[in-house]
Amino acid sequence: INEVTIITNKTNDTNSYSGKTKRASCAYLILCFLMTCGCSAGNSFESDSASFQPDASDKSVRLQVQGRQIVDGNGNPVNLRGIYTRAEWLSSEQEVEWFKEWGVTFVRMLLTYDKDYWNVVNNGEVDLNKRCILREENLLEMDRKCAWLEKNKIYFIIEFPWRWYGIGQEFKDVDLLSKQCARLYANLAERYKDYNYLVGYCMFSEIYVAPWYYQHYKKVCTAIVDAVRKVDPKRILSVTGVQVSGVDSFKNETHIE
């Protein structure tokens, strides 16, 4: 796919992940459990987040791919120590500050989604014309989380869960779906184009694509890339593997030409 870079980590060194980051991951799992039990550590509606504006003037911290390395705007190599979260798990800016204390420099964040999509957007009726709808309520929640990460200078990537926006594994009416996905990503790109610590977007998290739909998948992803590039041409885009994005998908599956 044109202008898409897939980065894989081929190291076999199990010590490449620091103990500090491992402890951070364990601590965050405990934190998420406590929040699920009603022990949230803060208010998710900080008053200053709604009016937050990123400093778009300093692009030196923005990341880009250079060969097989990730570098900042000055060409300096950057090593990211990451953690995974979902927008609904992240309930306060205090948690982001804890990430920083733990040594976390990167957050993989799942885009806010409606778990029961068709009931929320269309009274339970499936309508292919209404796929890929991002409700304003969800976008405002994402705004808060992105603002917390940007303010604390922690890099993050926004990840899109593929089946939770009315998209089925058959990629029905692929031409229409390509337009719908392109519109969704173009809106995200416009909304967050001034964020310096946004690394980019990961398309279709943990997707399964049957071999006979590979070309449909390529068409949709190509439309997304083109749409984002028109708005935010330097942002990193990641296209996941076609078999739940695991390492085996790169070894065992036929490559999409």
mmCIF file of C-alpha atoms in Angstrom, residues 10-236:
data_model
loop_
_atom_site.group_PDB
_atom_site.id
_atom_site.type_symbol
_atom_site.label_atom_id
_atom_site.label_comp_id
_atom_site.label_asym_id
_atom_site.label_seq_id
_atom_site.Cartn_x
_atom_site.Cartn_y
_atom_site.Cartn_z
ATOM 1 C CA LYS A 10 12.787 -8.453 15.251
ATOM 2 C CA THR A 11 14.875 -8.506 18.392
ATOM 3 C CA ASN A 12 15.091 -11.758 20.326
ATOM 4 C CA ASP A 13 16.448 -10.060 23.406
ATOM 5 C CA THR A 14 13.861 -10.596 26.120
ATOM 6 C CA ASN A 15 15.645 -7.976 28.206
ATOM 7 C CA SER A 16 14.861 -5.273 25.657
ATOM 8 C CA TYR A 17 11.792 -4.423 27.698
ATOM 9 C CA SER A 18 12.884 -2.762 30.897
ATOM 10 C CA GLY A 19 11.687 -4.005 34.254
ATOM 11 C CA LYS A 20 10.360 -0.522 34.840
ATOM 12 C CA THR A 21 7.983 -0.817 31.906
ATOM 13 C CA LYS A 22 6.884 -4.289 32.972
ATOM 14 C CA ARG A 23 6.068 -2.951 36.408
ATOM 15 C CA ALA A 24 4.168 -0.086 34.796
ATOM 16 C CA SER A 25 2.030 -2.531 32.811
ATOM 17 C CA CYS A 26 1.234 -4.586 35.908
ATOM 18 C CA ALA A 27 0.457 -1.483 37.922
ATOM 19 C CA TYR A 28 -1.890 -0.214 35.230
ATOM 20 C CA LEU A 29 -3.781 -3.504 35.085
ATOM 21 C CA ILE A 30 -4.326 -3.219 38.825
ATOM 22 C CA LEU A 31 -5.415 0.396 38.389
ATOM 23 C CA CYS A 32 -7.954 -0.585 35.712
ATOM 24 C CA PHE A 33 -9.336 -3.300 37.989
ATOM 25 C CA LEU A 34 -9.806 -0.817 40.820
ATOM 26 C CA MET A 35 -11.588 1.610 38.526
ATOM 27 C CA THR A 36 -13.890 -1.179 37.339
ATOM 28 C CA CYS A 37 -14.788 -1.755 40.988
ATOM 29 C CA GLY A 38 -15.715 1.896 41.380
ATOM 30 C CA CYS A 39 -12.448 3.122 42.881
ATOM 31 C CA SER A 40 -11.566 5.671 40.227
ATOM 32 C CA ALA A 41 -8.805 8.021 41.221
ATOM 33 C CA GLY A 42 -10.139 11.186 39.673
ATOM 34 C CA ASN A 43 -12.723 13.135 37.751
ATOM 35 C CA SER A 44 -12.781 12.464 33.996
ATOM 36 C CA PHE A 45 -14.127 15.931 33.232
ATOM 37 C CA GLU A 46 -11.258 18.240 34.171
ATOM 38 C CA SER A 47 -12.390 21.762 33.342
ATOM 39 C CA ASP A 48 -9.192 22.766 31.550
ATOM 40 C CA SER A 49 -9.243 19.890 29.031
ATOM 41 C CA ALA A 50 -12.181 21.209 27.025
ATOM 42 C CA SER A 51 -10.323 24.428 26.210
ATOM 43 C CA PHE A 52 -6.903 22.806 25.668
ATOM 44 C CA GLN A 53 -5.041 23.853 22.539
ATOM 45 C CA PRO A 54 -1.812 22.053 21.553
ATOM 46 C CA ASP A 55 1.272 24.057 20.653
ATOM 47 C CA ALA A 56 1.474 23.378 16.935
ATOM 48 C CA SER A 57 4.495 25.660 16.457
ATOM 49 C CA ASP A 58 7.110 23.230 17.814
ATOM 50 C CA LYS A 59 7.204 20.226 15.511
ATOM 51 C CA SER A 60 10.653 19.062 16.628
ATOM 52 C CA VAL A 61 9.151 16.396 18.898
ATOM 53 C CA ARG A 62 6.972 14.889 16.193
ATOM 54 C CA LEU A 63 8.005 11.369 15.271
ATOM 55 C CA GLN A 64 8.708 10.001 11.824
ATOM 56 C CA VAL A 65 10.128 6.866 10.258
ATOM 57 C CA GLN A 66 13.699 7.040 8.976
ATOM 58 C CA GLY A 67 14.849 3.736 7.528
ATOM 59 C CA ARG A 68 14.156 1.192 10.279
ATOM 60 C CA GLN A 69 14.218 3.749 13.058
ATOM 61 C CA ILE A 70 11.720 6.074 14.637
ATOM 62 C CA VAL A 71 13.215 9.544 14.989
ATOM 63 C CA ASP A 72 12.068 12.938 16.203
ATOM 64 C CA GLY A 73 11.857 16.085 14.100
ATOM 65 C CA ASN A 74 15.595 16.661 14.499
ATOM 66 C CA GLY A 75 16.502 13.174 13.316
ATOM 67 C CA ASN A 76 17.349 11.833 16.784
ATOM 68 C CA PRO A 77 16.431 8.155 17.375
ATOM 69 C CA VAL A 78 13.602 7.660 19.863
ATOM 70 C CA ASN A 79 12.982 4.550 21.967
ATOM 71 C CA LEU A 80 9.388 4.256 23.131
ATOM 72 C CA ARG A 81 8.341 2.493 26.347
ATOM 73 C CA GLY A 82 4.673 1.803 25.921
ATOM 74 C CA ILE A 83 1.470 0.801 27.619
ATOM 75 C CA TYR A 84 -1.993 -0.038 26.288
ATOM 76 C CA THR A 85 -5.242 1.541 27.382
ATOM 77 C CA ARG A 86 -8.734 2.325 26.162
ATOM 78 C CA ALA A 87 -10.369 5.712 26.347
ATOM 79 C CA GLU A 88 -13.017 4.380 28.734
ATOM 80 C CA TRP A 89 -10.332 2.987 31.062
ATOM 81 C CA LEU A 90 -8.447 6.247 31.306
ATOM 82 C CA SER A 91 -10.534 8.234 33.781
ATOM 83 C CA SER A 92 -8.323 11.120 34.932
ATOM 84 C CA GLU A 93 -5.238 13.132 34.128
ATOM 85 C CA GLN A 94 -3.768 11.852 37.393
ATOM 86 C CA GLU A 95 -3.398 8.439 35.761
ATOM 87 C CA VAL A 96 -1.425 9.969 32.889
ATOM 88 C CA GLU A 97 0.857 11.613 35.424
ATOM 89 C CA TRP A 98 1.375 8.187 36.991
ATOM 90 C CA PHE A 99 2.322 6.819 33.572
ATOM 91 C CA LYS A 100 5.036 9.443 33.402
ATOM 92 C CA GLU A 101 6.299 8.582 36.872
ATOM 93 C CA TRP A 102 6.507 4.918 35.837
ATOM 94 C CA GLY A 103 8.718 5.793 32.866
ATOM 95 C CA VAL A 104 6.047 5.309 30.203
ATOM 96 C CA THR A 105 6.727 7.399 27.089
ATOM 97 C CA PHE A 106 4.101 5.959 24.743
ATOM 98 C CA VAL A 107 0.429 4.993 25.034
ATOM 99 C CA ARG A 108 -1.451 2.802 22.584
ATOM 100 C CA MET A 109 -5.000 4.102 22.958
ATOM 101 C CA LEU A 110 -8.102 2.535 21.521
ATOM 102 C CA LEU A 111 -10.527 4.990 19.951
ATOM 103 C CA THR A 112 -13.732 5.477 21.925
ATOM 104 C CA TYR A 113 -16.438 3.240 20.529
ATOM 105 C CA ASP A 114 -20.059 2.236 21.067
ATOM 106 C CA LYS A 115 -20.072 -1.400 22.192
ATOM 107 C CA ASP A 116 -23.600 -1.979 20.886
ATOM 108 C CA TYR A 117 -23.109 0.052 17.750
ATOM 109 C CA TRP A 118 -26.318 -0.547 15.822
ATOM 110 C CA ASN A 119 -28.544 -0.094 18.857
ATOM 111 C CA VAL A 120 -26.858 3.222 19.601
ATOM 112 C CA VAL A 121 -26.796 4.696 16.109
ATOM 113 C CA ASN A 122 -29.805 3.098 14.405
ATOM 114 C CA ASN A 123 -32.256 1.513 16.894
ATOM 115 C CA GLY A 124 -30.795 -1.945 16.381
ATOM 116 C CA GLU A 125 -31.235 -1.989 12.593
ATOM 117 C CA VAL A 126 -28.198 -2.713 10.415
ATOM 118 C CA ASP A 127 -27.839 -0.078 7.699
ATOM 119 C CA LEU A 128 -24.664 -0.094 5.608
ATOM 120 C CA ASN A 129 -25.157 3.606 4.931
ATOM 121 C CA LYS A 130 -24.614 4.342 8.627
ATOM 122 C CA ARG A 131 -21.286 2.628 9.259
ATOM 123 C CA CYS A 132 -18.270 4.449 10.720
ATOM 124 C CA ILE A 133 -20.230 7.083 12.629
ATOM 125 C CA LEU A 134 -18.230 8.825 15.355
ATOM 126 C CA ARG A 135 -20.672 10.453 17.721
ATOM 127 C CA GLU A 136 -19.723 13.828 19.173
ATOM 128 C CA GLU A 137 -19.957 12.467 22.703
ATOM 129 C CA ASN A 138 -17.238 9.945 21.918
ATOM 130 C CA LEU A 139 -15.079 12.520 20.176
ATOM 131 C CA LEU A 140 -15.249 14.848 23.167
ATOM 132 C CA GLU A 141 -14.113 11.996 25.391
ATOM 133 C CA MET A 142 -11.171 11.388 23.055
ATOM 134 C CA ASP A 143 -10.355 15.100 23.130
ATOM 135 C CA ARG A 144 -9.927 14.952 26.899
ATOM 136 C CA LYS A 145 -7.679 11.910 26.824
ATOM 137 C CA CYS A 146 -5.525 13.264 23.992
ATOM 138 C CA ALA A 147 -5.169 16.577 25.828
ATOM 139 C CA TRP A 148 -3.948 14.821 28.987
ATOM 140 C CA LEU A 149 -1.287 12.918 27.039
ATOM 141 C CA GLU A 150 -0.197 15.975 25.041
ATOM 142 C CA LYS A 151 0.104 18.143 28.165
ATOM 143 C CA ASN A 152 2.242 15.503 29.855
ATOM 144 C CA LYS A 153 4.416 15.029 26.753
ATOM 145 C CA ILE A 154 3.630 11.340 26.332
ATOM 146 C CA TYR A 155 3.478 9.989 22.801
ATOM 147 C CA PHE A 156 0.344 8.136 21.764
ATOM 148 C CA ILE A 157 -1.227 6.373 18.818
ATOM 149 C CA ILE A 158 -4.968 6.236 18.160
ATOM 150 C CA GLU A 159 -6.106 2.742 17.299
ATOM 151 C CA PHE A 160 -9.329 1.950 15.469
ATOM 152 C CA PRO A 161 -11.318 -1.170 16.504
ATOM 153 C CA TRP A 162 -12.548 -2.546 13.220
ATOM 154 C CA ARG A 163 -15.782 -4.419 14.023
ATOM 155 C CA TRP A 164 -17.251 -1.903 16.455
ATOM 156 C CA TYR A 165 -18.355 0.653 13.889
ATOM 157 C CA GLY A 166 -20.654 -1.591 11.890
ATOM 158 C CA ILE A 167 -17.843 -3.048 9.767
ATOM 159 C CA GLY A 168 -18.127 -6.790 9.187
ATOM 160 C CA GLN A 169 -15.363 -9.102 8.044
ATOM 161 C CA GLU A 170 -16.994 -9.383 4.607
ATOM 162 C CA PHE A 171 -16.337 -5.670 3.891
ATOM 163 C CA LYS A 172 -19.758 -5.431 2.251
ATOM 164 C CA ASP A 173 -20.156 -2.768 -0.451
ATOM 165 C CA VAL A 174 -16.435 -2.059 -0.368
ATOM 166 C CA ASP A 175 -16.661 1.120 -2.456
ATOM 167 C CA LEU A 176 -19.110 2.667 -0.007
ATOM 168 C CA LEU A 177 -17.095 1.390 2.965
ATOM 169 C CA SER A 178 -13.907 2.919 1.570
ATOM 170 C CA LYS A 179 -15.598 6.312 1.426
ATOM 171 C CA GLN A 180 -17.012 5.924 4.941
ATOM 172 C CA CYS A 181 -13.658 4.947 6.458
ATOM 173 C CA ALA A 182 -11.858 7.690 4.545
ATOM 174 C CA ARG A 183 -14.328 10.260 5.905
ATOM 175 C CA LEU A 184 -13.911 8.989 9.464
ATOM 176 C CA TYR A 185 -10.108 9.130 9.361
ATOM 177 C CA ALA A 186 -10.077 12.487 7.588
ATOM 178 C CA ASN A 187 -12.193 13.889 10.431
ATOM 179 C CA LEU A 188 -9.791 12.483 13.011
ATOM 180 C CA ALA A 189 -6.788 13.812 11.092
ATOM 181 C CA GLU A 190 -8.298 17.286 10.938
ATOM 182 C CA ARG A 191 -9.253 17.225 14.609
ATOM 183 C CA TYR A 192 -5.825 16.171 15.894
ATOM 184 C CA LYS A 193 -3.435 17.515 13.252
ATOM 185 C CA ASP A 194 -1.895 20.056 15.660
ATOM 186 C CA TYR A 195 -0.972 17.482 18.301
ATOM 187 C CA ASN A 196 2.795 17.045 18.460
ATOM 188 C CA TYR A 197 2.768 13.878 20.566
ATOM 189 C CA LEU A 198 0.286 12.012 18.400
ATOM 190 C CA VAL A 199 2.469 9.453 16.628
ATOM 191 C CA GLY A 200 -0.275 8.510 14.211
ATOM 192 C CA TYR A 201 -3.103 6.078 13.573
ATOM 193 C CA CYS A 202 -3.338 2.302 13.629
ATOM 194 C CA MET A 203 -5.986 1.026 11.252
ATOM 195 C CA PHE A 204 -8.297 -1.816 12.229
ATOM 196 C CA SER A 205 -6.882 -3.176 15.458
ATOM 197 C CA GLU A 206 -6.555 -6.972 15.660
ATOM 198 C CA ILE A 207 -8.404 -7.600 12.442
ATOM 199 C CA TYR A 208 -9.204 -10.925 10.815
ATOM 200 C CA VAL A 209 -9.476 -10.832 7.029
ATOM 201 C CA ALA A 210 -10.248 -13.980 5.068
ATOM 202 C CA PRO A 211 -7.936 -14.401 2.038
ATOM 203 C CA TRP A 212 -10.783 -13.804 -0.435
ATOM 204 C CA TYR A 213 -11.319 -10.344 1.090
ATOM 205 C CA TYR A 214 -7.661 -9.226 1.022
ATOM 206 C CA GLN A 215 -8.190 -6.906 -1.945
ATOM 207 C CA HIS A 216 -11.208 -5.346 -0.225
ATOM 208 C CA TYR A 217 -9.063 -4.705 2.821
ATOM 209 C CA LYS A 218 -6.343 -3.139 0.672
ATOM 210 C CA LYS A 219 -8.868 -0.871 -1.045
ATOM 211 C CA VAL A 220 -10.272 0.392 2.257
ATOM 212 C CA CYS A 221 -6.816 0.969 3.777
ATOM 213 C CA THR A 222 -5.569 2.757 0.665
ATOM 214 C CA ALA A 223 -8.576 5.100 0.803
ATOM 215 C CA ILE A 224 -7.798 5.842 4.461
ATOM 216 C CA VAL A 225 -4.131 6.574 3.745
ATOM 217 C CA ASP A 226 -5.019 8.933 0.911
ATOM 218 C CA ALA A 227 -7.585 10.756 3.056
ATOM 219 C CA VAL A 228 -5.228 11.256 6.001
ATOM 220 C CA ARG A 229 -2.327 12.325 3.772
ATOM 221 C CA LYS A 230 -4.408 15.164 2.349
ATOM 222 C CA VAL A 231 -4.936 16.598 5.843
ATOM 223 C CA ASP A 232 -1.848 15.530 7.780
ATOM 224 C CA PRO A 233 0.821 14.304 5.326
ATOM 225 C CA LYS A 234 3.613 13.532 7.819
ATOM 226 C CA ARG A 235 1.742 11.446 10.372
ATOM 227 C CA ILE A 236 2.754 7.784 10.763
#
